[in-house]
PDB file of C-alpha atoms in Angstrom:
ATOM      1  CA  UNK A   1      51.886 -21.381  27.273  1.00 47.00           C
ATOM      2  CA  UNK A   2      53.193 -18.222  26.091  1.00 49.00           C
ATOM      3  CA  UNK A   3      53.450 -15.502  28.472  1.00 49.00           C
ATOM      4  CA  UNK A   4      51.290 -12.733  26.572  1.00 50.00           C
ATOM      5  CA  UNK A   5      48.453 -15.611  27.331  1.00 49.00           C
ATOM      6  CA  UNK A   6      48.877 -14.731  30.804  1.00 53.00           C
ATOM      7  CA  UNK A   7      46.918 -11.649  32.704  1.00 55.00           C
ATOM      8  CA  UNK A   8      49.819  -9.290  34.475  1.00 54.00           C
ATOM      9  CA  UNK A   9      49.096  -9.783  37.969  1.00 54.00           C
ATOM     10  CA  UNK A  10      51.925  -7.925  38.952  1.00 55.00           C
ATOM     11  CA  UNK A  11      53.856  -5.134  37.756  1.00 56.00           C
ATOM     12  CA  UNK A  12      56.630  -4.816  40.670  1.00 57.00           C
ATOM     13  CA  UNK A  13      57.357  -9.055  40.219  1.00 53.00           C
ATOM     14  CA  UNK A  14      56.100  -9.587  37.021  1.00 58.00           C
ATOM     15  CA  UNK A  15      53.775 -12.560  38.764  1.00 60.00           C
ATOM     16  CA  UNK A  16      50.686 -13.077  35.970  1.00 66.00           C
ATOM     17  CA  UNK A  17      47.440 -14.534  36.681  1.00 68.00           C
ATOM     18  CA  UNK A  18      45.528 -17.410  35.022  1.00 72.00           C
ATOM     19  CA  UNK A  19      42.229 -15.532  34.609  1.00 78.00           C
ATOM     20  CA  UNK A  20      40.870 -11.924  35.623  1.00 81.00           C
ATOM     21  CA  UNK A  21      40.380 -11.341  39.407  1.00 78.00           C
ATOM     22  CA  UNK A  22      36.650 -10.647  40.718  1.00 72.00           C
ATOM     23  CA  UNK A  23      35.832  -9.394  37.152  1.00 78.00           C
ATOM     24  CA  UNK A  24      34.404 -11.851  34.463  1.00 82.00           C
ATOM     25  CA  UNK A  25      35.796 -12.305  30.899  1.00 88.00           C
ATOM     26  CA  UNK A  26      32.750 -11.369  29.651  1.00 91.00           C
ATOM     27  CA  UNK A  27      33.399  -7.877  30.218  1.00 91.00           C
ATOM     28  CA  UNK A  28      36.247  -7.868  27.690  1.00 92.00           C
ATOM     29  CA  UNK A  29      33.399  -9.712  25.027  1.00 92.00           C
ATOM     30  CA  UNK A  30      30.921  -6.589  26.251  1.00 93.00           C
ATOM     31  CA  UNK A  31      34.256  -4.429  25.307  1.00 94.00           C
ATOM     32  CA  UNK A  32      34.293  -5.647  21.684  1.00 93.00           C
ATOM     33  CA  UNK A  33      30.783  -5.451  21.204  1.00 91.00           C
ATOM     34  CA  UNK A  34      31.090  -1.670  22.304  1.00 96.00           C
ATOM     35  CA  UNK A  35      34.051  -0.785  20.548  1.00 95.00           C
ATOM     36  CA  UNK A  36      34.745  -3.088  18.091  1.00 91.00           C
ATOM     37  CA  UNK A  37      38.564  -3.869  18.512  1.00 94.00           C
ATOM     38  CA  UNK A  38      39.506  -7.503  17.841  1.00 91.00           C
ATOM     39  CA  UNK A  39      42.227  -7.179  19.739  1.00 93.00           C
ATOM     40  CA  UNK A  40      39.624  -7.925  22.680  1.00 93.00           C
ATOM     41  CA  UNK A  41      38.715 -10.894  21.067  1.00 92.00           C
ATOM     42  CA  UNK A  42      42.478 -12.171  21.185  1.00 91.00           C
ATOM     43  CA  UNK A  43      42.766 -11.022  24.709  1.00 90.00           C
ATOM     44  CA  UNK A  44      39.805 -12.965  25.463  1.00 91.00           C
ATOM     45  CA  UNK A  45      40.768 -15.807  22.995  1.00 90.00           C
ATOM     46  CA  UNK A  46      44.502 -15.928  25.283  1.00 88.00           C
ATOM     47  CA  UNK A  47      42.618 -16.327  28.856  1.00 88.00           C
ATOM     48  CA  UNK A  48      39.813 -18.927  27.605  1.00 88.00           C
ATOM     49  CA  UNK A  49      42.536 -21.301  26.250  1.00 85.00           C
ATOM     50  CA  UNK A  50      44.753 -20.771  28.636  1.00 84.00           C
ATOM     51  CA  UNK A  51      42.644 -21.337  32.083  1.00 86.00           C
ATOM     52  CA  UNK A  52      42.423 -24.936  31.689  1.00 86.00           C
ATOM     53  CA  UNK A  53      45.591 -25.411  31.586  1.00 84.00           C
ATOM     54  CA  UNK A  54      46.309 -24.078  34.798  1.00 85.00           C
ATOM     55  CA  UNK A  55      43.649 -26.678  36.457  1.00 88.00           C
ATOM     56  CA  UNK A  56      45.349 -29.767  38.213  1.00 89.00           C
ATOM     57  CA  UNK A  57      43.665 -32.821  36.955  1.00 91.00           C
ATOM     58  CA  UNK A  58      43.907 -36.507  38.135  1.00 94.00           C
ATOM     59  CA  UNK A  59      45.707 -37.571  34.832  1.00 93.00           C
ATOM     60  CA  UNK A  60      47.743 -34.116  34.936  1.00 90.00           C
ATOM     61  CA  UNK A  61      48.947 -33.136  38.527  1.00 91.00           C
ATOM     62  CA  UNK A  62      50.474 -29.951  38.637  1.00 86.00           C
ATOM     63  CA  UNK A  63      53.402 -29.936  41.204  1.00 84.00           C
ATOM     64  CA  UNK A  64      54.156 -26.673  43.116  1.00 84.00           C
ATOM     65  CA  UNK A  65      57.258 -24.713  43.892  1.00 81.00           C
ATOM     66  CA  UNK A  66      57.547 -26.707  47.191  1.00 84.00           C
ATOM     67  CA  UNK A  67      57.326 -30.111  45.137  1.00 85.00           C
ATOM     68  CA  UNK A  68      53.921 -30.726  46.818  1.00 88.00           C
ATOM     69  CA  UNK A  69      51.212 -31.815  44.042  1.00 91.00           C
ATOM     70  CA  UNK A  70      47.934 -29.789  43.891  1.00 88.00           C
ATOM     71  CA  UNK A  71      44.702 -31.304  44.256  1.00 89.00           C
ATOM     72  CA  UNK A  72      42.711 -32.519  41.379  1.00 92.00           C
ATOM     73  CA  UNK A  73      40.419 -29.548  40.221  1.00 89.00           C
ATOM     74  CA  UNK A  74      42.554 -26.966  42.337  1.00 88.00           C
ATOM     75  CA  UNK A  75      43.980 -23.943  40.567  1.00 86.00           C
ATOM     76  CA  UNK A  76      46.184 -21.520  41.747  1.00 80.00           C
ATOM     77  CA  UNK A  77      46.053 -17.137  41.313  1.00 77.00           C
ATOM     78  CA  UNK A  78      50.098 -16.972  40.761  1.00 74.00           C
ATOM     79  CA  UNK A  79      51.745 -18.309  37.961  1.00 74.00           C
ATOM     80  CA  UNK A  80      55.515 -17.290  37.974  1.00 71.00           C
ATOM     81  CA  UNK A  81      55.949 -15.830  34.315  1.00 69.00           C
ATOM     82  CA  UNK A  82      59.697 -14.282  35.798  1.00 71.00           C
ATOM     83  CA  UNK A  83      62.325 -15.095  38.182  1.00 74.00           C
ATOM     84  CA  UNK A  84      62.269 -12.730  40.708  1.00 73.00           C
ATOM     85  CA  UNK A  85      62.110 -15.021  43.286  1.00 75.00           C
ATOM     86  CA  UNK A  86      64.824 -17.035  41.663  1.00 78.00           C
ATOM     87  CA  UNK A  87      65.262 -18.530  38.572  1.00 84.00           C
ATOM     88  CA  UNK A  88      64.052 -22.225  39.658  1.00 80.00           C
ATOM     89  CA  UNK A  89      60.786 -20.499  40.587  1.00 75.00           C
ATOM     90  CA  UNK A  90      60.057 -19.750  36.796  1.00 76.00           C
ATOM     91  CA  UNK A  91      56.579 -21.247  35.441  1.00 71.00           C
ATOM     92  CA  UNK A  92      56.170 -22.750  39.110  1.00 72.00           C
ATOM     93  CA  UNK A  93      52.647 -22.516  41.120  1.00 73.00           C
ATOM     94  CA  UNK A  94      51.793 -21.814  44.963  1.00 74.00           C
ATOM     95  CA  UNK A  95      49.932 -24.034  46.641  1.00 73.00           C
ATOM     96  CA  UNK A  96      46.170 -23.618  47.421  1.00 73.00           C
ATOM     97  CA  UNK A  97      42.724 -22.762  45.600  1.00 74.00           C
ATOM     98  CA  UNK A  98      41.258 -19.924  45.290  1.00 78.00           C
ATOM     99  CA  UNK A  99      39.317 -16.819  43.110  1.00 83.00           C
ATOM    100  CA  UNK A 100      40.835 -18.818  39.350  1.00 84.00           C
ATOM    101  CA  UNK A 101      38.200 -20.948  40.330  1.00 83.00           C
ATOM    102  CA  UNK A 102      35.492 -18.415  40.162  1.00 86.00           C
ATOM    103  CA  UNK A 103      37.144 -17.230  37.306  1.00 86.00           C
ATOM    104  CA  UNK A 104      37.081 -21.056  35.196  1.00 86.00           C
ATOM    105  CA  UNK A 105      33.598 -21.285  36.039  1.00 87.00           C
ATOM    106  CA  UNK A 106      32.428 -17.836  34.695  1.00 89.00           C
ATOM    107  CA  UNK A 107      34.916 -18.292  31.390  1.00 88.00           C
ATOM    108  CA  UNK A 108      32.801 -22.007  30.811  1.00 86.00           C
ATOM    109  CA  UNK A 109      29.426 -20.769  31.781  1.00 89.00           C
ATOM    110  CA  UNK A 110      29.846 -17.120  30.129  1.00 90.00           C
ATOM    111  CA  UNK A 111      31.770 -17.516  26.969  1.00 90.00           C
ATOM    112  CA  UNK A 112      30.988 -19.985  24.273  1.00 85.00           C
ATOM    113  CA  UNK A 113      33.513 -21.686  22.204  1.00 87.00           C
ATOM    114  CA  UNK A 114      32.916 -20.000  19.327  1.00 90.00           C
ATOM    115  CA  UNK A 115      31.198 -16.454  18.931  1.00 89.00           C
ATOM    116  CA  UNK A 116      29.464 -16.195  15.434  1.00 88.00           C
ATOM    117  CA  UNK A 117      28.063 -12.562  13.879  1.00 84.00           C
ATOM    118  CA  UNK A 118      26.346 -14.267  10.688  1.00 83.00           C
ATOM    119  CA  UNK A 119      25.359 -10.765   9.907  1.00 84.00           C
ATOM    120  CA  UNK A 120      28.797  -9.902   8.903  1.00 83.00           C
ATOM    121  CA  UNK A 121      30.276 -13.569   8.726  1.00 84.00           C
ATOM    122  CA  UNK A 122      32.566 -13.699  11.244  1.00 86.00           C
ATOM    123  CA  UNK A 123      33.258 -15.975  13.219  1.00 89.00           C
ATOM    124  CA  UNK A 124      35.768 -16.347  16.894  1.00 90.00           C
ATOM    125  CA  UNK A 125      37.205 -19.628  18.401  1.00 90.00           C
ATOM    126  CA  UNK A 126      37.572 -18.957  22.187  1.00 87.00           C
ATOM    127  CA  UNK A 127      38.045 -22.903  23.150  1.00 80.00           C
ATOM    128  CA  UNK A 128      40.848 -25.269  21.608  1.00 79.00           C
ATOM    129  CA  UNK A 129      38.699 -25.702  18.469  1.00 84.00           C
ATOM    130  CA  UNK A 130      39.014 -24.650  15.199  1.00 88.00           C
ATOM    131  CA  UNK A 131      36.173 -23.470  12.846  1.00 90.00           C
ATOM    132  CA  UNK A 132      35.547 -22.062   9.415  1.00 90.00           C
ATOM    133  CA  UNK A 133      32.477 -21.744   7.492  1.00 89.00           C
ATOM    134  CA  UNK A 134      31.438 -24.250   5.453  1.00 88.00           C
ATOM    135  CA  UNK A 135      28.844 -22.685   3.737  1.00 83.00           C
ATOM    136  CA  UNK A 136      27.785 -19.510   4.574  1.00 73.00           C
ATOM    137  CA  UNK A 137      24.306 -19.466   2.622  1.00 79.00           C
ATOM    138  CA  UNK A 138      23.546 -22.102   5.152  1.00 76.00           C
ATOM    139  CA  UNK A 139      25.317 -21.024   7.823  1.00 80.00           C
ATOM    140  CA  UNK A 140      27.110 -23.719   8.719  1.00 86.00           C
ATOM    141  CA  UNK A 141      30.325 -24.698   9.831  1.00 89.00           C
ATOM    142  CA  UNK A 142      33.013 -27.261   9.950  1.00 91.00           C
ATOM    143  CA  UNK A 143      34.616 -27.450  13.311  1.00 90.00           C
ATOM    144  CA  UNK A 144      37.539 -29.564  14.407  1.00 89.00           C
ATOM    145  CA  UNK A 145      39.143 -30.487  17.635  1.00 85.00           C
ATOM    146  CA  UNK A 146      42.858 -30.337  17.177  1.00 83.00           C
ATOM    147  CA  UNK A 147      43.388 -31.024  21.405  1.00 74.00           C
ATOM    148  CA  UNK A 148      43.936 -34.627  22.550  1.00 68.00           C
ATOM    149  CA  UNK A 149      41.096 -33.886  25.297  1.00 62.00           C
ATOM    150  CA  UNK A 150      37.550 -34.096  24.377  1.00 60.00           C
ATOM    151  CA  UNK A 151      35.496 -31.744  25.222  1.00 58.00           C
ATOM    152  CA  UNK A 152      31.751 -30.521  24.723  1.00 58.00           C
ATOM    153  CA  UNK A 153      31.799 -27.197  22.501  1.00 55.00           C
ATOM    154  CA  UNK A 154      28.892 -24.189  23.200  1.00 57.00           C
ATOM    155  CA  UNK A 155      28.218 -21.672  20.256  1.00 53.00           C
ATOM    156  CA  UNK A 156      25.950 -18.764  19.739  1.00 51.00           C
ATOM    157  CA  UNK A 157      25.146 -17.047  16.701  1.00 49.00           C
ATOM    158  CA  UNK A 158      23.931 -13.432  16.064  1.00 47.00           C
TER     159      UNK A 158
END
C-alpha cells in the first residue's frame, strides 16, 4: 500500500483514511463524468483497491497498535501513514469499527469493477482486475485476475 492510495485524514498528523468519510466514492465517478479529468478515475481507482485491504479477515487478522487483533470484518478510520505518534506507530491501526464500513459497502455496491464508455472505447479497472479489449467491434473483453483472492467482478457499459 502506497501512501498516495490513502485519503488524508489529517493534515496536522498526517493520519490518512481508508475510504471517504460520510461521502460515497461515487461522487468522485459523478466528478469525472462532469469534468472529465482522469485523474478522478485514479483517485477513485487508489480507494477501491485499497479498502479491502484495510478489512480484518479470518485468514488475515490485522493486529493493532496495542497488539490486540481486530475482529474478522472490522475496519478501522485511522491508518498511521506517519510517525507522529512515534515511529513504531507507522502503518499501525486503532482498535474498533466504525464509518470505513459504510464506506466498503457503498465502494462494492456503488462502483463496478470496471467502468466501460464503448462510445469512445475506454475502459477503467477499479477492482484488482485487469482488462483490455479484445475486440472492440464486439465489444468484448479479456479480463484477468492477477490477486490470489477470488472474487466476483460487476461491470457496466455505456
Amino acid at each position: 500500500m502506497e501512501k498516495e492510495e490513502l485519503v488524508q485524514g489529517d493534515t496536522a498528523s498526517a493520519a490518512t483514511d481508508p475510504g471517504i468519510c460520510t461521502l460515497s466514492e461515487n461522487s468522485i465517478l459523478k466528478l469525472y463524468h462532469a469534468t472529465g479529468e482522469k485523474r478522478y478515475l485514479k483517485w477513485l481507482s487508489y480507494i477501491s483497491r485499497a479498502l479491502p485491504q484495510f478489512v480484518s479477515l479470518t485468514e488475515r487478522r490485522i493486529r493493532i497498535l496495542d497488539g490486540r487483533l481486530l475482529q474478522p470484518g472490522y475496519m478501522n478510520e485511522r491508518v498511521q501513514a506517519s510517525d507522529w505518534e512515534g515511529k513504531e506507530t507507522v502503518g499501525g491501526f486503532l482498535y474498533g469499527d466504525n464509518w470505513p464500513d459504510v464506506s466498503m459497502m457503498l465502494n462494492y455496491v456503488e462502483i463496478l469493477g470496471i467502468h466501460v464508455n464503448v462510445k469512445e472505447k475506454k475502459l477503467w479497472c477499479f477492482d484488482h482486475i485487469t482488462a483490455k479489449w479484445q475486440d472492440e467491434e464486439k465489444k468484448s473483453l479479456m479480463i484477468k485476475n492477477p490477486d490470489s483472492l477470488c472474487g466476483e467482478g460487476k461491470g457496466s457499459g455505456g
